[in-house]
């Protein structure tokens, strides 16, 4: 079961902004982060696992499944696990700046706002592949939902004719076509530095 309570509560518990939105910055919040007794190593592993799980907004069962899937892929298990999470459809939409939060990205995907390679797809967990092209449905480009995005991307395109809207190296975002192309798999240098991959692997490998 996914957590549906206050997001700031989760950020305080893990000690940092899990969602990348300014309103969840702990330093901007007047309530201090309380620190309890020193955690055991297992406790630290649990907290790191919980933080990453919440960052991608997946359930416990889903998160564990990604670990199991990663163990079957050649390479470093932890890195493969984060790569799988990073290339989820909803996360790619977020990384491309087509949504402000992972929750908003998931809702947009679930409501079938996007096409993948020209076909309707509303599965948030879809694993985006190299070469996949994601576009907003044509009729939605004029909607209130994407009006601001279209305007911001339009201004960007005027000033940067050949540049991608996102700084994420493994994605190319065309501000004129409002399209996202995955041109490579994300690697360790692309991962959020707050994610403690080693401790997550240690938690599951016991």
mmCIF file of C-alpha atoms in Angstrom:
data_model
loop_
_atom_site.group_PDB
_atom_site.id
_atom_site.type_symbol
_atom_site.label_atom_id
_atom_site.label_comp_id
_atom_site.label_asym_id
_atom_site.label_seq_id
_atom_site.Cartn_x
_atom_site.Cartn_y
_atom_site.Cartn_z
ATOM 1 C CA UNK A 1 0.000 0.000 0.000
ATOM 2 C CA UNK A 2 1.364 3.415 -0.999
ATOM 3 C CA UNK A 3 1.671 6.201 1.546
ATOM 4 C CA UNK A 4 -0.968 8.911 0.991
ATOM 5 C CA UNK A 5 -0.246 11.202 3.965
ATOM 6 C CA UNK A 6 1.676 14.504 4.136
ATOM 7 C CA UNK A 7 4.774 14.501 1.924
ATOM 8 C CA UNK A 8 6.680 16.854 4.245
ATOM 9 C CA UNK A 9 6.385 14.260 7.003
ATOM 10 C CA UNK A 10 8.286 11.783 4.822
ATOM 11 C CA UNK A 11 10.971 14.356 4.011
ATOM 12 C CA UNK A 12 11.483 15.106 7.700
ATOM 13 C CA UNK A 13 11.736 11.406 8.489
ATOM 14 C CA UNK A 14 14.415 10.790 5.856
ATOM 15 C CA UNK A 15 16.223 14.086 6.481
ATOM 16 C CA UNK A 16 16.085 15.568 2.966
ATOM 17 C CA UNK A 17 13.758 16.694 0.174
ATOM 18 C CA UNK A 18 12.573 13.469 -1.461
ATOM 19 C CA UNK A 19 10.497 15.059 -4.188
ATOM 20 C CA UNK A 20 12.602 17.853 -5.680
ATOM 21 C CA UNK A 21 9.929 20.501 -5.124
ATOM 22 C CA UNK A 22 10.829 23.725 -3.330
ATOM 23 C CA UNK A 23 7.998 23.530 -0.813
ATOM 24 C CA UNK A 24 9.498 20.311 0.570
ATOM 25 C CA UNK A 25 12.911 21.876 1.311
ATOM 26 C CA UNK A 26 13.585 21.216 4.985
ATOM 27 C CA UNK A 27 15.637 24.369 5.438
ATOM 28 C CA UNK A 28 12.597 26.412 4.383
ATOM 29 C CA UNK A 29 10.392 24.732 6.961
ATOM 30 C CA UNK A 30 10.264 26.146 10.488
ATOM 31 C CA UNK A 31 9.969 22.788 12.205
ATOM 32 C CA UNK A 32 13.282 21.109 12.917
ATOM 33 C CA UNK A 33 14.098 17.573 11.868
ATOM 34 C CA UNK A 34 14.157 15.537 15.049
ATOM 35 C CA UNK A 35 16.994 13.068 15.498
ATOM 36 C CA UNK A 36 16.375 10.110 17.722
ATOM 37 C CA UNK A 37 18.790 7.526 19.081
ATOM 38 C CA UNK A 38 21.584 6.399 16.813
ATOM 39 C CA UNK A 39 20.352 3.757 14.375
ATOM 40 C CA UNK A 40 21.860 0.300 14.033
ATOM 41 C CA UNK A 41 23.366 -0.590 10.657
ATOM 42 C CA UNK A 42 20.168 -2.455 9.794
ATOM 43 C CA UNK A 43 18.183 0.625 10.809
ATOM 44 C CA UNK A 44 20.277 2.798 8.499
ATOM 45 C CA UNK A 45 19.793 0.325 5.638
ATOM 46 C CA UNK A 46 16.044 0.352 6.235
ATOM 47 C CA UNK A 47 15.898 4.152 6.204
ATOM 48 C CA UNK A 48 17.922 4.368 2.976
ATOM 49 C CA UNK A 49 15.663 1.806 1.352
ATOM 50 C CA UNK A 50 12.534 3.639 2.487
ATOM 51 C CA UNK A 51 13.859 6.983 1.244
ATOM 52 C CA UNK A 52 14.610 5.672 -2.257
ATOM 53 C CA UNK A 53 11.300 3.824 -2.428
ATOM 54 C CA UNK A 54 9.446 7.024 -1.579
ATOM 55 C CA UNK A 55 11.490 9.072 -3.993
ATOM 56 C CA UNK A 56 10.245 6.904 -6.858
ATOM 57 C CA UNK A 57 6.797 6.594 -5.206
ATOM 58 C CA UNK A 58 6.563 2.827 -5.605
ATOM 59 C CA UNK A 59 5.163 0.242 -3.213
ATOM 60 C CA UNK A 60 7.273 -2.063 -1.052
ATOM 61 C CA UNK A 61 6.399 -5.017 -3.258
ATOM 62 C CA UNK A 62 7.350 -3.132 -6.428
ATOM 63 C CA UNK A 63 10.634 -1.916 -4.958
ATOM 64 C CA UNK A 64 11.621 -5.435 -3.883
ATOM 65 C CA UNK A 65 10.670 -6.702 -7.332
ATOM 66 C CA UNK A 66 13.046 -4.219 -8.949
ATOM 67 C CA UNK A 67 15.848 -5.559 -6.760
ATOM 68 C CA UNK A 68 15.055 -9.141 -7.746
ATOM 69 C CA UNK A 69 14.944 -8.179 -11.409
ATOM 70 C CA UNK A 70 18.284 -6.361 -11.087
ATOM 71 C CA UNK A 71 19.971 -9.478 -9.664
ATOM 72 C CA UNK A 72 19.204 -11.248 -12.943
ATOM 73 C CA UNK A 73 20.846 -8.563 -15.091
ATOM 74 C CA UNK A 74 24.590 -8.654 -15.686
ATOM 75 C CA UNK A 75 26.445 -5.807 -14.013
ATOM 76 C CA UNK A 76 26.368 -4.197 -10.582
ATOM 77 C CA UNK A 77 23.039 -5.110 -8.968
ATOM 78 C CA UNK A 78 22.442 -1.792 -7.201
ATOM 79 C CA UNK A 79 23.198 0.243 -10.299
ATOM 80 C CA UNK A 80 20.952 -1.959 -12.430
ATOM 81 C CA UNK A 81 18.150 -1.522 -9.884
ATOM 82 C CA UNK A 82 18.331 2.279 -9.979
ATOM 83 C CA UNK A 83 18.534 2.210 -13.782
ATOM 84 C CA UNK A 84 15.273 0.239 -13.855
ATOM 85 C CA UNK A 85 13.620 2.765 -11.544
ATOM 86 C CA UNK A 86 14.983 5.749 -13.463
ATOM 87 C CA UNK A 87 13.620 4.433 -16.764
ATOM 88 C CA UNK A 88 10.072 3.931 -15.534
ATOM 89 C CA UNK A 89 7.651 5.830 -17.771
ATOM 90 C CA UNK A 90 6.490 8.162 -14.991
ATOM 91 C CA UNK A 91 10.048 8.947 -13.891
ATOM 92 C CA UNK A 92 11.161 9.743 -17.449
ATOM 93 C CA UNK A 93 8.255 12.208 -17.746
ATOM 94 C CA UNK A 94 9.456 13.835 -14.513
ATOM 95 C CA UNK A 95 13.132 13.942 -15.533
ATOM 96 C CA UNK A 96 12.150 15.597 -18.823
ATOM 97 C CA UNK A 97 10.396 18.413 -16.914
ATOM 98 C CA UNK A 98 6.961 17.467 -18.263
ATOM 99 C CA UNK A 99 5.753 17.272 -14.648
ATOM 100 C CA UNK A 100 6.716 19.004 -11.394
ATOM 101 C CA UNK A 101 6.581 15.932 -9.145
ATOM 102 C CA UNK A 102 6.622 12.158 -9.512
ATOM 103 C CA UNK A 103 3.002 12.089 -8.319
ATOM 104 C CA UNK A 104 1.944 14.528 -11.034
ATOM 105 C CA UNK A 105 3.896 12.543 -13.636
ATOM 106 C CA UNK A 106 2.188 9.314 -12.597
ATOM 107 C CA UNK A 107 -1.252 10.895 -12.764
ATOM 108 C CA UNK A 108 -0.557 12.278 -16.249
ATOM 109 C CA UNK A 109 0.658 8.894 -17.464
ATOM 110 C CA UNK A 110 -2.310 7.129 -15.862
ATOM 111 C CA UNK A 111 -4.718 9.489 -17.619
ATOM 112 C CA UNK A 112 -3.059 8.616 -20.946
ATOM 113 C CA UNK A 113 -1.763 12.112 -21.706
ATOM 114 C CA UNK A 114 1.238 10.700 -23.566
ATOM 115 C CA UNK A 115 2.019 8.549 -26.577
ATOM 116 C CA UNK A 116 5.044 6.258 -26.796
ATOM 117 C CA UNK A 117 6.244 5.808 -30.363
ATOM 118 C CA UNK A 118 2.886 7.146 -31.521
ATOM 119 C CA UNK A 119 0.802 4.715 -29.478
ATOM 120 C CA UNK A 120 -1.343 5.349 -26.403
ATOM 121 C CA UNK A 121 0.232 4.008 -23.206
ATOM 122 C CA UNK A 122 -0.947 4.610 -19.639
ATOM 123 C CA UNK A 123 1.242 2.210 -17.648
ATOM 124 C CA UNK A 124 3.485 4.151 -15.240
ATOM 125 C CA UNK A 125 5.812 1.177 -14.726
ATOM 126 C CA UNK A 126 6.484 0.737 -18.458
ATOM 127 C CA UNK A 127 10.229 0.422 -18.958
ATOM 128 C CA UNK A 128 11.257 3.097 -21.442
ATOM 129 C CA UNK A 129 13.841 1.820 -23.920
ATOM 130 C CA UNK A 130 16.617 3.455 -25.899
ATOM 131 C CA UNK A 131 15.059 5.022 -28.987
ATOM 132 C CA UNK A 132 11.577 5.383 -27.505
ATOM 133 C CA UNK A 133 9.921 8.716 -28.288
ATOM 134 C CA UNK A 134 7.335 10.108 -25.869
ATOM 135 C CA UNK A 135 4.973 12.876 -26.986
ATOM 136 C CA UNK A 136 2.016 14.724 -25.474
ATOM 137 C CA UNK A 137 -1.290 13.981 -27.179
ATOM 138 C CA UNK A 138 -1.924 16.676 -29.774
ATOM 139 C CA UNK A 139 -5.300 17.716 -28.362
ATOM 140 C CA UNK A 140 -3.764 18.273 -24.908
ATOM 141 C CA UNK A 141 -1.118 20.730 -26.079
ATOM 142 C CA UNK A 142 -3.728 23.504 -26.061
ATOM 143 C CA UNK A 143 -5.252 22.467 -22.738
ATOM 144 C CA UNK A 144 -4.904 24.358 -19.454
ATOM 145 C CA UNK A 145 -2.893 21.417 -18.098
ATOM 146 C CA UNK A 146 -0.005 21.982 -20.499
ATOM 147 C CA UNK A 147 -0.420 25.653 -21.404
ATOM 148 C CA UNK A 148 2.415 26.789 -19.108
ATOM 149 C CA UNK A 149 4.693 23.973 -20.307
ATOM 150 C CA UNK A 150 4.067 24.865 -23.964
ATOM 151 C CA UNK A 151 4.781 28.545 -23.262
ATOM 152 C CA UNK A 152 7.969 27.830 -21.280
ATOM 153 C CA UNK A 153 9.273 25.393 -23.893
ATOM 154 C CA UNK A 154 8.375 27.863 -26.664
ATOM 155 C CA UNK A 155 10.443 30.601 -25.018
ATOM 156 C CA UNK A 156 13.318 28.169 -24.511
ATOM 157 C CA UNK A 157 13.190 27.129 -28.183
ATOM 158 C CA UNK A 158 13.465 30.769 -29.323
ATOM 159 C CA UNK A 159 16.663 31.254 -27.338
ATOM 160 C CA UNK A 160 18.179 27.773 -27.798
ATOM 161 C CA UNK A 161 17.379 26.389 -31.231
ATOM 162 C CA UNK A 162 19.344 23.157 -30.911
ATOM 163 C CA UNK A 163 19.432 22.585 -27.142
ATOM 164 C CA UNK A 164 17.458 20.045 -25.135
ATOM 165 C CA UNK A 165 15.147 21.418 -22.449
ATOM 166 C CA UNK A 166 16.411 18.982 -19.823
ATOM 167 C CA UNK A 167 19.938 18.735 -18.438
ATOM 168 C CA UNK A 168 19.476 14.965 -18.025
ATOM 169 C CA UNK A 169 22.175 13.541 -20.304
ATOM 170 C CA UNK A 170 20.346 10.346 -21.266
ATOM 171 C CA UNK A 171 17.235 12.169 -22.504
ATOM 172 C CA UNK A 172 16.704 14.629 -25.336
ATOM 173 C CA UNK A 173 13.698 16.925 -25.065
ATOM 174 C CA UNK A 174 12.615 18.777 -28.206
ATOM 175 C CA UNK A 175 10.877 21.989 -27.040
ATOM 176 C CA UNK A 176 9.208 22.543 -30.431
ATOM 177 C CA UNK A 177 7.771 19.057 -30.869
ATOM 178 C CA UNK A 178 7.243 18.601 -27.107
ATOM 179 C CA UNK A 179 8.877 15.195 -27.388
ATOM 180 C CA UNK A 180 11.170 13.147 -25.166
ATOM 181 C CA UNK A 181 13.675 10.739 -26.705
ATOM 182 C CA UNK A 182 15.636 8.299 -24.598
ATOM 183 C CA UNK A 183 19.075 8.150 -26.200
ATOM 184 C CA UNK A 184 20.972 6.104 -23.599
ATOM 185 C CA UNK A 185 20.569 4.260 -20.329
ATOM 186 C CA UNK A 186 21.256 6.311 -17.191
ATOM 187 C CA UNK A 187 24.415 5.383 -15.315
ATOM 188 C CA UNK A 188 25.833 5.978 -11.819
ATOM 189 C CA UNK A 189 26.830 9.567 -12.639
ATOM 190 C CA UNK A 190 23.172 10.316 -13.425
ATOM 191 C CA UNK A 191 21.745 8.948 -10.172
ATOM 192 C CA UNK A 192 20.625 11.133 -7.276
ATOM 193 C CA UNK A 193 23.593 11.290 -4.904
ATOM 194 C CA UNK A 194 21.223 11.012 -1.918
ATOM 195 C CA UNK A 195 20.348 7.435 -2.908
ATOM 196 C CA UNK A 196 22.591 5.048 -0.961
ATOM 197 C CA UNK A 197 22.697 2.160 -3.423
ATOM 198 C CA UNK A 198 25.111 0.045 -1.378
ATOM 199 C CA UNK A 199 22.949 0.046 1.739
ATOM 200 C CA UNK A 200 19.821 -0.754 -0.264
ATOM 201 C CA UNK A 201 21.551 -3.804 -1.723
ATOM 202 C CA UNK A 202 22.798 -4.822 1.727
ATOM 203 C CA UNK A 203 19.240 -4.586 3.071
ATOM 204 C CA UNK A 204 17.884 -6.986 0.450
ATOM 205 C CA UNK A 205 20.855 -9.354 0.342
ATOM 206 C CA UNK A 206 20.515 -10.482 3.966
#
